mmCIF file of C-alpha atoms and ligand atoms in Angstrom:
data_model
loop_
_atom_site.group_PDB
_atom_site.id
_atom_site.type_symbol
_atom_site.label_atom_id
_atom_site.label_comp_id
_atom_site.label_asym_id
_atom_site.label_seq_id
_atom_site.Cartn_x
_atom_site.Cartn_y
_atom_site.Cartn_z
ATOM 1 C CA VAL C 1002 113.024 73.792 108.752
ATOM 2 C CA ILE C 1003 112.377 77.306 108.566
ATOM 3 C CA ALA C 1004 109.548 78.788 110.280
ATOM 4 C CA PRO C 1005 107.367 80.476 107.510
ATOM 5 C CA VAL C 1006 107.239 84.290 107.854
ATOM 6 C CA VAL C 1007 105.301 86.968 106.385
ATOM 7 C CA VAL C 1008 106.077 90.813 106.551
ATOM 8 C CA VAL C 1009 103.816 93.539 105.482
ATOM 9 C CA HIS C 1010 104.254 97.281 105.386
ATOM 10 C CA GLY C 1011 101.540 99.814 105.027
ATOM 11 C CA GLY C 1012 103.654 102.765 103.507
ATOM 12 C CA ALA C 1013 106.219 105.285 104.668
ATOM 13 C CA GLY C 1014 105.122 108.696 105.552
ATOM 14 C CA GLN C 1015 103.779 110.742 108.521
ATOM 15 C CA VAL C 1016 100.595 108.843 109.763
ATOM 16 C CA PRO C 1017 99.015 111.085 112.545
ATOM 17 C CA GLU C 1018 99.140 109.355 115.926
ATOM 18 C CA ALA C 1019 95.454 109.099 116.046
ATOM 19 C CA SER C 1020 95.508 106.618 113.046
ATOM 20 C CA TRP C 1021 98.539 104.548 114.273
ATOM 21 C CA SER C 1022 96.563 101.748 115.900
ATOM 22 C CA GLY C 1023 94.309 101.405 113.024
ATOM 23 C CA HIS C 1024 97.203 101.041 110.467
ATOM 24 C CA ARG C 1025 98.795 98.573 112.729
ATOM 25 C CA GLN C 1026 95.667 96.640 113.019
ATOM 26 C CA GLY C 1027 95.524 96.729 109.166
ATOM 27 C CA CYS C 1028 98.926 95.428 108.878
ATOM 28 C CA GLU C 1029 98.320 92.649 111.348
ATOM 29 C CA ALA C 1030 95.481 91.387 109.518
ATOM 30 C CA ALA C 1031 97.296 91.377 106.287
ATOM 31 C CA ALA C 1032 100.363 89.545 107.561
ATOM 32 C CA ARG C 1033 98.164 86.966 109.295
ATOM 33 C CA ALA C 1034 96.301 86.528 105.980
ATOM 34 C CA GLY C 1035 99.623 85.751 104.294
ATOM 35 C CA LEU C 1036 100.763 83.341 106.868
ATOM 36 C CA THR C 1037 97.559 81.446 106.818
ATOM 37 C CA VAL C 1038 98.167 80.797 103.142
ATOM 38 C CA LEU C 1039 101.664 79.384 103.953
ATOM 39 C CA GLU C 1040 100.683 77.365 106.822
ATOM 40 C CA ALA C 1041 97.785 75.803 104.417
ATOM 41 C CA GLY C 1042 100.574 74.734 102.071
ATOM 42 C CA GLY C 1043 100.473 77.807 99.711
ATOM 43 C CA SER C 1044 103.546 79.156 98.205
ATOM 44 C CA ALA C 1045 105.332 82.543 99.070
ATOM 45 C CA LEU C 1046 103.876 83.921 96.003
ATOM 46 C CA ASP C 1047 100.139 82.998 96.993
ATOM 47 C CA ALA C 1048 101.056 84.484 100.640
ATOM 48 C CA VAL C 1049 102.265 87.941 99.448
ATOM 49 C CA GLU C 1050 99.484 88.138 96.884
ATOM 50 C CA ALA C 1051 96.834 87.461 99.630
ATOM 51 C CA ALA C 1052 98.450 89.838 102.150
ATOM 52 C CA VAL C 1053 98.624 92.693 99.428
ATOM 53 C CA ARG C 1054 94.937 91.990 98.571
ATOM 54 C CA VAL C 1055 93.891 92.687 102.112
ATOM 55 C CA LEU C 1056 95.624 95.894 102.097
ATOM 56 C CA GLU C 1057 94.229 97.055 98.779
ATOM 57 C CA ASP C 1058 90.725 96.307 100.067
ATOM 58 C CA ASP C 1059 91.325 98.213 103.202
ATOM 59 C CA GLU C 1060 90.590 101.986 102.411
ATOM 60 C CA ARG C 1061 93.049 103.284 104.935
ATOM 61 C CA PHE C 1062 95.782 102.429 102.732
ATOM 62 C CA ASN C 1063 96.994 103.976 99.461
ATOM 63 C CA ALA C 1064 96.443 100.981 97.087
ATOM 64 C CA GLY C 1065 93.204 99.537 95.515
ATOM 65 C CA THR C 1066 90.227 100.969 97.323
ATOM 66 C CA GLY C 1067 91.301 104.470 98.688
ATOM 67 C CA ALA C 1068 94.154 104.900 96.540
ATOM 68 C CA CYS C 1069 95.503 108.496 95.919
ATOM 69 C CA LEU C 1070 94.387 110.444 92.799
ATOM 70 C CA THR C 1071 96.060 112.192 89.989
ATOM 71 C CA GLU C 1072 95.917 115.824 89.457
ATOM 72 C CA ASP C 1073 92.783 115.379 87.481
ATOM 73 C CA GLY C 1074 91.208 113.311 90.177
ATOM 74 C CA ARG C 1075 91.552 109.906 88.684
ATOM 75 C CA LEU C 1076 93.100 106.612 89.642
ATOM 76 C CA GLU C 1077 96.295 105.201 88.032
ATOM 77 C CA LEU C 1078 97.346 102.017 90.030
ATOM 78 C CA ASP C 1079 100.815 100.521 90.049
ATOM 79 C CA ALA C 1080 101.562 97.086 91.308
ATOM 80 C CA ALA C 1081 104.239 94.069 91.168
ATOM 81 C CA ILE C 1082 104.904 90.690 92.262
ATOM 82 C CA MET C 1083 108.035 88.377 92.135
ATOM 83 C CA GLU C 1084 108.875 85.092 93.121
ATOM 84 C CA GLY C 1085 112.430 84.335 93.937
ATOM 85 C CA THR C 1086 113.061 80.679 92.814
ATOM 86 C CA GLY C 1087 112.790 81.266 89.059
ATOM 87 C CA LEU C 1088 112.880 85.067 89.190
ATOM 88 C CA ARG C 1089 109.408 85.274 87.595
ATOM 89 C CA GLY C 1090 107.628 88.705 87.921
ATOM 90 C CA GLY C 1091 104.466 90.298 86.803
ATOM 91 C CA ALA C 1092 103.461 94.104 86.943
ATOM 92 C CA VAL C 1093 101.063 96.578 85.908
ATOM 93 C CA ALA C 1094 101.619 100.246 85.758
ATOM 94 C CA ALA C 1095 99.073 103.369 85.623
ATOM 95 C CA LEU C 1096 96.360 100.709 85.564
ATOM 96 C CA PRO C 1097 92.784 102.147 85.373
ATOM 97 C CA PRO C 1098 90.792 101.347 88.321
ATOM 98 C CA PHE C 1099 90.523 97.384 89.256
ATOM 99 C CA ARG C 1100 89.848 96.343 92.664
ATOM 100 C CA ASN C 1101 93.092 94.365 93.176
ATOM 101 C CA PRO C 1102 96.100 95.294 91.037
ATOM 102 C CA VAL C 1103 98.217 92.758 92.695
ATOM 103 C CA ALA C 1104 96.107 90.050 91.270
ATOM 104 C CA ILE C 1105 96.454 91.256 87.803
ATOM 105 C CA ALA C 1106 100.136 91.533 88.206
ATOM 106 C CA ARG C 1107 100.176 87.851 89.403
ATOM 107 C CA ALA C 1108 98.155 87.098 86.462
ATOM 108 C CA ALA C 1109 100.807 88.524 84.145
ATOM 109 C CA LEU C 1110 103.390 86.518 86.005
ATOM 110 C CA GLU C 1111 101.360 83.467 85.224
ATOM 111 C CA ASP C 1112 100.787 84.286 81.536
ATOM 112 C CA VAL C 1113 104.762 84.574 81.220
ATOM 113 C CA LYS C 1114 104.407 86.282 77.649
ATOM 114 C CA HIS C 1115 105.087 89.937 79.080
ATOM 115 C CA LEU C 1116 106.014 91.116 82.360
ATOM 116 C CA LEU C 1117 104.947 94.703 82.770
ATOM 117 C CA TYR C 1118 101.681 96.045 81.175
ATOM 118 C CA ALA C 1119 100.757 99.838 81.237
ATOM 119 C CA ALA C 1120 97.748 101.936 81.024
ATOM 120 C CA GLU C 1121 95.016 100.928 78.625
ATOM 121 C CA GLY C 1122 97.036 98.136 77.657
ATOM 122 C CA ALA C 1123 97.172 96.875 81.189
ATOM 123 C CA ALA C 1124 93.362 97.093 81.434
ATOM 124 C CA ALA C 1125 93.095 95.084 78.286
ATOM 125 C CA PHE C 1126 95.141 92.348 79.738
ATOM 126 C CA ALA C 1127 93.311 92.406 82.814
ATOM 127 C CA ARG C 1128 89.961 91.959 81.133
ATOM 128 C CA ARG C 1129 91.444 89.169 78.817
ATOM 129 C CA ALA C 1130 92.666 87.424 82.225
ATOM 130 C CA GLY C 1131 89.054 87.491 83.603
ATOM 131 C CA PHE C 1132 89.055 90.562 85.843
ATOM 132 C CA SER C 1133 86.428 93.164 85.683
ATOM 133 C CA PRO C 1134 87.107 96.988 85.684
ATOM 134 C CA ALA C 1135 85.717 98.615 88.896
ATOM 135 C CA PRO C 1136 82.710 100.823 88.500
ATOM 136 C CA ALA C 1137 83.675 104.446 87.988
ATOM 137 C CA ASP C 1138 84.537 106.117 91.370
ATOM 138 C CA ALA C 1139 83.851 102.894 93.226
ATOM 139 C CA LEU C 1140 87.526 102.808 94.534
ATOM 140 C CA ILE C 1141 87.567 106.594 95.206
ATOM 141 C CA THR C 1142 87.242 107.537 98.831
ATOM 142 C CA ASP C 1143 86.148 110.913 100.143
ATOM 143 C CA ALA C 1144 89.453 110.917 102.093
ATOM 144 C CA ALA C 1145 91.409 110.565 98.629
ATOM 145 C CA ARG C 1146 89.569 113.544 97.242
ATOM 146 C CA ALA C 1147 90.040 115.583 100.435
ATOM 147 C CA ARG C 1148 93.767 114.912 100.206
ATOM 148 C CA LEU C 1149 93.853 115.836 96.583
ATOM 149 C CA ALA C 1150 92.226 119.135 97.263
ATOM 150 C CA GLU C 1151 94.739 119.903 100.065
ATOM 151 C CA VAL C 1152 97.712 119.027 97.885
ATOM 152 C CA LEU C 1153 96.240 121.259 94.952
ATOM 153 C CA ARG C 1154 95.641 124.035 97.409
ATOM 154 C CA GLY C 1155 99.345 123.716 98.498
ATOM 155 C CA GLU C 1156 98.456 122.944 102.260
ATOM 156 C CA ARG C 1157 100.204 119.645 101.965
ATOM 157 C CA GLY C 1158 102.942 117.600 100.376
ATOM 158 C CA PRO C 1159 102.160 114.988 97.731
ATOM 159 C CA GLY C 1160 103.178 112.048 99.946
ATOM 160 C CA TRP C 1161 100.154 109.993 101.169
ATOM 161 C CA ALA C 1162 101.429 110.208 104.586
ATOM 162 C CA GLY C 1163 102.038 106.429 104.755
ATOM 163 C CA GLY C 1164 99.866 104.348 102.527
ATOM 164 C CA THR C 1165 101.588 102.198 99.636
ATOM 165 C CA VAL C 1166 101.442 98.630 100.624
ATOM 166 C CA GLY C 1167 103.839 95.626 100.334
ATOM 167 C CA ALA C 1168 104.621 92.040 101.634
ATOM 168 C CA VAL C 1169 107.368 89.795 101.613
ATOM 169 C CA ALA C 1170 107.298 86.071 102.480
ATOM 170 C CA CYS C 1171 109.565 83.057 103.228
ATOM 171 C CA ASP C 1172 108.099 79.701 103.176
ATOM 172 C CA ALA C 1173 109.227 76.642 105.139
ATOM 173 C CA ARG C 1174 111.803 75.674 102.305
ATOM 174 C CA GLY C 1175 113.228 79.060 102.027
ATOM 175 C CA ARG C 1176 111.459 80.192 98.881
ATOM 176 C CA LEU C 1177 110.910 83.776 98.828
ATOM 177 C CA ALA C 1178 108.475 86.349 97.278
ATOM 178 C CA ALA C 1179 107.685 90.043 97.204
ATOM 179 C CA ALA C 1180 104.770 92.096 96.234
ATOM 180 C CA THR C 1181 103.865 95.975 96.288
ATOM 181 C CA SER C 1182 100.793 97.913 95.302
ATOM 182 C CA THR C 1183 100.175 101.775 95.223
ATOM 183 C CA GLY C 1184 98.125 104.689 94.037
ATOM 184 C CA GLY C 1185 101.417 106.521 93.853
ATOM 185 C CA MET C 1186 101.813 110.139 94.832
ATOM 186 C CA ILE C 1187 99.010 112.561 95.580
ATOM 187 C CA ALA C 1188 98.285 114.986 92.473
ATOM 188 C CA LYS C 1189 100.706 112.938 90.301
ATOM 189 C CA ARG C 1190 100.467 113.802 86.494
ATOM 190 C CA ALA C 1191 98.744 111.319 84.125
ATOM 191 C CA GLY C 1192 101.167 108.675 83.316
ATOM 192 C CA ARG C 1193 103.625 109.011 86.119
ATOM 193 C CA VAL C 1194 105.042 105.740 87.078
ATOM 194 C CA GLY C 1195 106.631 105.158 90.494
ATOM 195 C CA ASP C 1196 108.967 102.452 91.757
ATOM 196 C CA THR C 1197 106.455 99.897 92.893
ATOM 197 C CA PRO C 1198 105.937 98.151 89.529
ATOM 198 C CA ILE C 1199 109.608 98.309 88.707
ATOM 199 C CA LEU C 1200 111.347 95.183 89.579
ATOM 200 C CA GLY C 1201 114.590 96.013 91.524
ATOM 201 C CA ALA C 1202 113.237 99.403 92.515
ATOM 202 C CA GLY C 1203 110.076 98.774 94.630
ATOM 203 C CA THR C 1204 109.751 95.079 94.420
ATOM 204 C CA TYR C 1205 112.489 92.358 94.280
ATOM 205 C CA ALA C 1206 112.976 88.593 95.215
ATOM 206 C CA ASP C 1207 115.818 86.092 94.715
ATOM 207 C CA ASP C 1208 115.820 83.042 96.670
ATOM 208 C CA GLU C 1209 119.667 83.235 96.884
ATOM 209 C CA ALA C 1210 119.525 86.665 98.294
ATOM 210 C CA ALA C 1211 116.323 88.147 99.814
ATOM 211 C CA ALA C 1212 113.053 89.369 99.046
ATOM 212 C CA ALA C 1213 112.089 93.268 99.628
ATOM 213 C CA SER C 1214 109.157 95.658 99.176
ATOM 214 C CA ALA C 1215 109.896 99.376 99.322
ATOM 215 C CA THR C 1216 107.780 102.514 99.834
ATOM 216 C CA GLY C 1217 108.431 106.195 99.759
ATOM 217 C CA HIS C 1218 109.836 108.518 97.021
ATOM 218 C CA GLY C 1219 109.297 106.582 93.966
ATOM 219 C CA GLU C 1220 111.620 108.608 91.573
ATOM 220 C CA ALA C 1221 114.421 108.294 94.362
ATOM 221 C CA ALA C 1222 113.918 104.441 94.706
ATOM 222 C CA ILE C 1223 114.081 103.869 90.911
ATOM 223 C CA ARG C 1224 117.205 105.975 90.747
ATOM 224 C CA ILE C 1225 119.138 103.920 93.356
ATOM 225 C CA GLY C 1226 117.319 100.444 92.612
ATOM 226 C CA LEU C 1227 116.368 100.287 96.148
ATOM 227 C CA THR C 1228 115.048 96.706 96.595
ATOM 228 C CA ARG C 1229 117.765 95.252 94.349
ATOM 229 C CA LEU C 1230 120.125 97.217 96.375
ATOM 230 C CA ALA C 1231 118.945 95.619 99.677
ATOM 231 C CA CYS C 1232 118.868 92.193 98.283
ATOM 232 C CA GLU C 1233 122.361 92.553 96.932
ATOM 233 C CA LEU C 1234 123.758 93.587 100.474
ATOM 234 C CA VAL C 1235 122.311 90.300 101.789
ATOM 235 C CA ARG C 1236 123.852 88.437 99.073
ATOM 236 C CA GLY C 1237 127.190 90.033 100.005
ATOM 237 C CA GLY C 1238 126.990 88.820 103.433
ATOM 238 C CA LEU C 1239 124.819 91.343 105.758
ATOM 239 C CA SER C 1240 121.965 90.278 107.936
ATOM 240 C CA ALA C 1241 118.653 91.139 106.969
ATOM 241 C CA GLN C 1242 118.278 94.092 109.270
ATOM 242 C CA ALA C 1243 121.806 95.355 108.493
ATOM 243 C CA ALA C 1244 121.019 95.156 104.715
ATOM 244 C CA ALA C 1245 117.777 97.061 105.254
ATOM 245 C CA ASP C 1246 119.372 99.670 107.511
ATOM 246 C CA ALA C 1247 122.240 100.147 104.919
ATOM 247 C CA ALA C 1248 120.026 100.368 101.881
ATOM 248 C CA ILE C 1249 117.731 102.912 103.564
ATOM 249 C CA ALA C 1250 120.808 104.913 104.620
ATOM 250 C CA ARG C 1251 122.251 105.063 101.064
ATOM 251 C CA PHE C 1252 118.807 105.826 99.801
ATOM 252 C CA GLY C 1253 118.687 108.873 101.887
ATOM 253 C CA ALA C 1254 122.421 109.980 101.300
ATOM 254 C CA ARG C 1255 122.777 109.426 97.770
ATOM 255 C CA VAL C 1256 119.501 110.505 96.200
ATOM 256 C CA GLY C 1257 117.934 112.261 99.182
ATOM 257 C CA GLY C 1258 115.249 109.530 99.322
ATOM 258 C CA ALA C 1259 112.689 109.272 101.939
ATOM 259 C CA GLY C 1260 110.865 106.062 102.569
ATOM 260 C CA GLY C 1261 111.398 102.411 103.836
ATOM 261 C CA LEU C 1262 111.599 98.746 103.198
ATOM 262 C CA ILE C 1263 110.857 95.457 104.444
ATOM 263 C CA LEU C 1264 112.967 92.335 103.711
ATOM 264 C CA VAL C 1265 113.254 88.685 104.460
ATOM 265 C CA ASP C 1266 116.080 86.312 103.591
ATOM 266 C CA PRO C 1267 115.977 82.652 102.821
ATOM 267 C CA ARG C 1268 116.463 81.662 106.542
ATOM 268 C CA GLY C 1269 113.353 83.685 107.449
ATOM 269 C CA GLU C 1270 115.404 86.525 109.093
ATOM 270 C CA VAL C 1271 113.546 89.850 108.667
ATOM 271 C CA GLY C 1272 114.790 93.418 108.134
ATOM 272 C CA ILE C 1273 112.667 96.615 108.525
ATOM 273 C CA ALA C 1274 114.011 99.909 108.135
ATOM 274 C CA TRP C 1275 112.600 103.484 107.233
ATOM 275 C CA ASN C 1276 113.753 107.191 107.550
ATOM 276 C CA THR C 1277 110.331 108.771 107.472
ATOM 277 C CA ALA C 1278 108.305 109.561 110.693
ATOM 278 C CA THR C 1279 106.280 106.325 110.369
ATOM 279 C CA MET C 1280 106.112 103.057 108.323
ATOM 280 C CA GLY C 1281 103.362 100.710 109.472
ATOM 281 C CA HIS C 1282 104.491 97.192 109.404
ATOM 282 C CA ALA C 1283 103.663 93.670 110.922
ATOM 283 C CA VAL C 1284 105.486 90.347 110.945
ATOM 284 C CA ALA C 1285 103.568 87.028 111.236
ATOM 285 C CA CYS C 1286 105.853 83.950 111.939
ATOM 286 C CA SER C 1287 104.597 80.568 112.616
ATOM 287 C CA GLY C 1288 104.288 79.561 116.231
ATOM 288 C CA ARG C 1289 104.828 83.265 117.508
ATOM 289 C CA PRO C 1290 102.087 86.232 117.979
ATOM 290 C CA VAL C 1291 101.842 88.788 115.043
ATOM 291 C CA VAL C 1292 104.124 91.747 115.959
ATOM 292 C CA SER C 1293 103.605 95.156 114.622
ATOM 293 C CA GLY C 1294 104.983 98.641 114.659
ATOM 294 C CA ILE C 1295 104.686 102.101 113.107
ATOM 295 C CA ALA C 1296 106.755 104.825 114.536
ATOM 296 C CA ALA C 1297 109.845 104.647 116.901
ATOM 297 C CA PRO C 1298 112.691 103.485 116.540
ATOM 298 C CA ALA C 1299 113.560 105.543 113.457
ATOM 299 C CA PRO C 1300 116.404 106.077 112.581
ATOM 300 C CA ARG C 1301 117.872 102.734 113.804
HETATM 301 N N1 LIG Y 2670 106.629 104.452 96.218
HETATM 302 C C1 LIG Y 2670 105.303 105.028 95.899
HETATM 303 C C2 LIG Y 2670 105.322 105.831 94.638
HETATM 304 O O1 LIG Y 2670 106.444 106.525 94.367
HETATM 305 C C3 LIG Y 2670 104.618 105.815 96.936
HETATM 306 C C4 LIG Y 2670 104.668 105.538 98.471
HETATM 307 O O2 LIG Y 2670 105.264 104.568 98.690
HETATM 308 O O3 LIG Y 2670 104.303 106.140 99.360
HETATM 309 O O4 LIG Y 2670 104.560 105.402 93.764
#
């Protein structure tokens, strides 16, 4: 029997030191929420959805409430979820404001007819599935407005400084799932879709390999198929940590990618790697205290 495990990340970037403990606490709470679901008999899929919802609701992170804004000051949200037993997935891209995009991705997975919905069509699917749109501006924080203004004035780059969120889980039977949710890049153009909702780029799970959730420069992650790459390295025989390290090394070397990923294999072994200054993360494993980190040791 495998000890159930949930790993979460709170985005790759450069979180200032004053915010490190808050980011770690947010990640710990989310990982614990996911593990609680597994320990109550829920699936890995239920666990990653629960963990990501906690982070979407936490305005410190760039997903759901507090997500970053497009160049014209709107929210366009990306999210995906995938399970590794039947390789089923669901995703939304450029979704107008809804509080928990990962739950809508889950509804798409369960609905089966289509996998990925975009923009107004994603909103229509969400309403049909019983979700209510968030009131205008309800999910937009002062911090997100301030960050957009700084980027538009050229005072900072378009990365959120750490904030996309993701989770991977392995249940006691070695079944895997992954989920990721984001507002994307600050001041992105309308219609820009990143890696997050693209299975194999930002999110992937296969019980015969591993489950992974990525963060960082989305265009680069799509070009290299980052999470699929990491999972295939596990399938090829690397340990979870070696696969995470190798995937991030190739991401940097081959497409100049800056970012990170979390990974779990069907034995519950965990890999965590990033090449940015920070990537908040936490690991909750049955029978052990939750552990978290954000800065060192990068690079590993
Ligand atoms: N990967 C996300 C995107 O490109 C952003 C991030 O992880 O910070 O949309």
